């Protein structure tokens, strides 16, 4: 019975590593689109000419 336990420990570790690996490699591009759109709006706002007085 002890030998079976020692064989199951690496098996559970391998299954856990496979689950963690698939979770770590998941596709995370869904949030990038909104972040890029926000960055584009920020860049456009910074490129606009200032309507007030030039204060340095």
Short mmCIF file of N, CA and C in Angstrom, two decimals:
data_model
loop_
_atom_site.label_atom_id
_atom_site.label_comp_id
_atom_site.label_asym_id
_atom_site.label_seq_id
_atom_site.Cartn_x
_atom_site.Cartn_y
_atom_site.Cartn_z
N UNK A 1 0.81 -1.20 0.00
CA UNK A 1 0.00 0.00 0.00
C UNK A 1 0.86 1.26 0.00
N UNK A 2 1.98 1.23 0.69
CA UNK A 2 2.87 2.38 0.74
C UNK A 2 3.48 2.65 -0.64
N UNK A 3 3.76 1.57 -1.37
CA UNK A 3 4.32 1.75 -2.72
C UNK A 3 3.30 2.42 -3.64
N UNK A 4 2.04 2.08 -3.47
CA UNK A 4 0.99 2.70 -4.26
C UNK A 4 0.88 4.19 -3.96
N UNK A 5 1.00 4.55 -2.70
CA UNK A 5 0.96 5.96 -2.32
C UNK A 5 2.12 6.72 -2.95
N UNK A 6 3.31 6.13 -2.94
CA UNK A 6 4.47 6.80 -3.54
C UNK A 6 4.34 6.92 -5.06
N UNK A 7 3.56 6.04 -5.68
CA UNK A 7 3.33 6.16 -7.11
C UNK A 7 2.22 7.17 -7.43
N UNK A 8 1.28 7.34 -6.53
CA UNK A 8 0.18 8.28 -6.76
C UNK A 8 0.61 9.73 -6.57
N UNK A 9 1.56 9.97 -5.70
CA UNK A 9 2.02 11.35 -5.45
C UNK A 9 2.54 12.00 -6.74
N UNK A 10 3.45 11.37 -7.49
CA UNK A 10 3.89 11.99 -8.75
C UNK A 10 2.77 12.08 -9.79
N UNK A 11 1.84 11.14 -9.76
CA UNK A 11 0.72 11.18 -10.69
C UNK A 11 -0.14 12.41 -10.42
N UNK A 12 -0.48 12.66 -9.15
CA UNK A 12 -1.25 13.85 -8.80
C UNK A 12 -0.48 15.12 -9.10
N UNK A 13 0.82 15.10 -8.89
CA UNK A 13 1.65 16.28 -9.19
C UNK A 13 1.65 16.55 -10.70
N UNK A 14 1.71 15.51 -11.50
CA UNK A 14 1.70 15.69 -12.96
C UNK A 14 0.35 16.21 -13.44
N UNK A 15 -0.73 15.70 -12.87
CA UNK A 15 -2.06 16.19 -13.24
C UNK A 15 -2.21 17.65 -12.83
N UNK A 16 -1.76 17.98 -11.63
CA UNK A 16 -1.81 19.38 -11.17
C UNK A 16 -0.97 20.29 -12.05
N UNK A 17 0.20 19.83 -12.44
CA UNK A 17 1.06 20.63 -13.31
C UNK A 17 0.43 20.83 -14.69
N UNK A 18 -0.25 19.81 -15.19
CA UNK A 18 -0.92 19.94 -16.49
C UNK A 18 -2.07 20.94 -16.41
N UNK A 19 -2.82 20.89 -15.31
CA UNK A 19 -3.93 21.85 -15.15
C UNK A 19 -3.38 23.27 -15.03
N UNK A 20 -2.35 23.45 -14.21
CA UNK A 20 -1.76 24.78 -14.05
C UNK A 20 -1.16 25.28 -15.37
N UNK A 21 -0.50 24.39 -16.11
CA UNK A 21 0.08 24.78 -17.39
C UNK A 21 -0.95 25.21 -18.40
N UNK A 22 -2.07 24.51 -18.46
CA UNK A 22 -3.12 24.91 -19.39
C UNK A 22 -3.76 26.23 -18.96
N UNK A 23 -3.87 26.46 -17.65
CA UNK A 23 -4.42 27.73 -17.15
C UNK A 23 -3.45 28.88 -17.43
N UNK A 24 -2.16 28.66 -17.26
CA UNK A 24 -1.17 29.71 -17.47
C UNK A 24 -1.04 30.07 -18.95
N UNK A 25 -1.31 29.14 -19.84
CA UNK A 25 -1.15 29.37 -21.28
C UNK A 25 -2.45 29.78 -21.95
N UNK A 26 -3.47 30.12 -21.17
CA UNK A 26 -4.77 30.46 -21.77
C UNK A 26 -4.66 31.75 -22.58
N UNK A 27 -5.64 31.95 -23.42
CA UNK A 27 -5.67 33.12 -24.31
C UNK A 27 -6.18 34.32 -23.52
N UNK A 28 -5.35 35.36 -23.39
CA UNK A 28 -5.71 36.53 -22.59
C UNK A 28 -5.86 37.78 -23.45
N UNK A 29 -6.19 37.65 -24.70
CA UNK A 29 -6.23 38.81 -25.60
C UNK A 29 -7.54 39.58 -25.50
N UNK A 30 -8.50 39.14 -24.72
CA UNK A 30 -9.78 39.83 -24.68
C UNK A 30 -9.66 41.21 -24.06
N UNK A 31 -8.81 41.39 -23.06
CA UNK A 31 -8.67 42.69 -22.42
C UNK A 31 -7.77 43.65 -23.18
N UNK A 32 -6.96 43.14 -24.08
CA UNK A 32 -6.02 43.99 -24.80
C UNK A 32 -6.71 44.97 -25.72
N UNK A 33 -7.84 44.59 -26.29
CA UNK A 33 -8.51 45.45 -27.26
C UNK A 33 -8.99 46.73 -26.59
N UNK A 34 -9.60 46.63 -25.44
CA UNK A 34 -10.07 47.83 -24.75
C UNK A 34 -8.91 48.66 -24.24
N UNK A 35 -7.83 48.02 -23.81
CA UNK A 35 -6.66 48.77 -23.34
C UNK A 35 -6.01 49.53 -24.49
N UNK A 36 -5.94 48.91 -25.66
CA UNK A 36 -5.35 49.59 -26.81
C UNK A 36 -6.22 50.75 -27.27
N UNK A 37 -7.54 50.59 -27.19
CA UNK A 37 -8.45 51.67 -27.57
C UNK A 37 -8.29 52.84 -26.61
N UNK A 38 -8.15 52.55 -25.32
CA UNK A 38 -7.94 53.61 -24.34
C UNK A 38 -6.63 54.33 -24.56
N UNK A 39 -5.59 53.58 -24.90
CA UNK A 39 -4.29 54.19 -25.17
C UNK A 39 -4.37 55.08 -26.42
N UNK A 40 -5.11 54.65 -27.42
CA UNK A 40 -5.27 55.45 -28.63
C UNK A 40 -6.00 56.75 -28.32
N UNK A 41 -7.04 56.68 -27.51
CA UNK A 41 -7.75 57.90 -27.12
C UNK A 41 -6.84 58.83 -26.32
N UNK A 42 -6.02 58.28 -25.45
CA UNK A 42 -5.09 59.09 -24.67
C UNK A 42 -4.08 59.78 -25.59
N UNK A 43 -3.55 59.04 -26.55
CA UNK A 43 -2.56 59.61 -27.48
C UNK A 43 -3.18 60.72 -28.31
N UNK A 44 -4.41 60.51 -28.78
CA UNK A 44 -5.10 61.54 -29.56
C UNK A 44 -5.36 62.78 -28.73
N UNK A 45 -5.71 62.59 -27.46
CA UNK A 45 -5.96 63.74 -26.60
C UNK A 45 -4.67 64.52 -26.34
N UNK A 46 -3.55 63.84 -26.24
CA UNK A 46 -2.29 64.52 -25.99
C UNK A 46 -1.78 65.24 -27.24
N UNK A 47 -2.18 64.77 -28.43
CA UNK A 47 -1.73 65.39 -29.66
C UNK A 47 -2.55 66.62 -30.02
N UNK A 48 -3.72 66.80 -29.42
CA UNK A 48 -4.55 67.98 -29.73
C UNK A 48 -3.84 69.25 -29.29
N UNK A 49 -4.10 70.32 -30.03
CA UNK A 49 -3.48 71.59 -29.65
C UNK A 49 -4.18 72.13 -28.42
N UNK A 50 -3.42 72.82 -27.57
CA UNK A 50 -3.97 73.40 -26.34
C UNK A 50 -4.74 74.67 -26.69
N UNK A 51 -5.91 74.83 -26.10
CA UNK A 51 -6.74 75.99 -26.38
C UNK A 51 -6.46 77.13 -25.39
N UNK A 52 -5.81 76.85 -24.27
CA UNK A 52 -5.53 77.87 -23.26
C UNK A 52 -4.20 78.53 -23.47
N UNK A 53 -3.77 79.27 -22.46
CA UNK A 53 -2.48 79.94 -22.53
C UNK A 53 -1.36 78.93 -22.32
N UNK A 54 -0.22 79.21 -22.87
CA UNK A 54 0.92 78.31 -22.72
C UNK A 54 1.60 78.56 -21.38
N UNK A 55 1.45 77.65 -20.49
CA UNK A 55 2.07 77.76 -19.17
C UNK A 55 3.13 76.68 -19.08
N UNK A 56 4.32 77.11 -18.75
CA UNK A 56 5.42 76.13 -18.66
C UNK A 56 5.69 75.75 -17.24
#
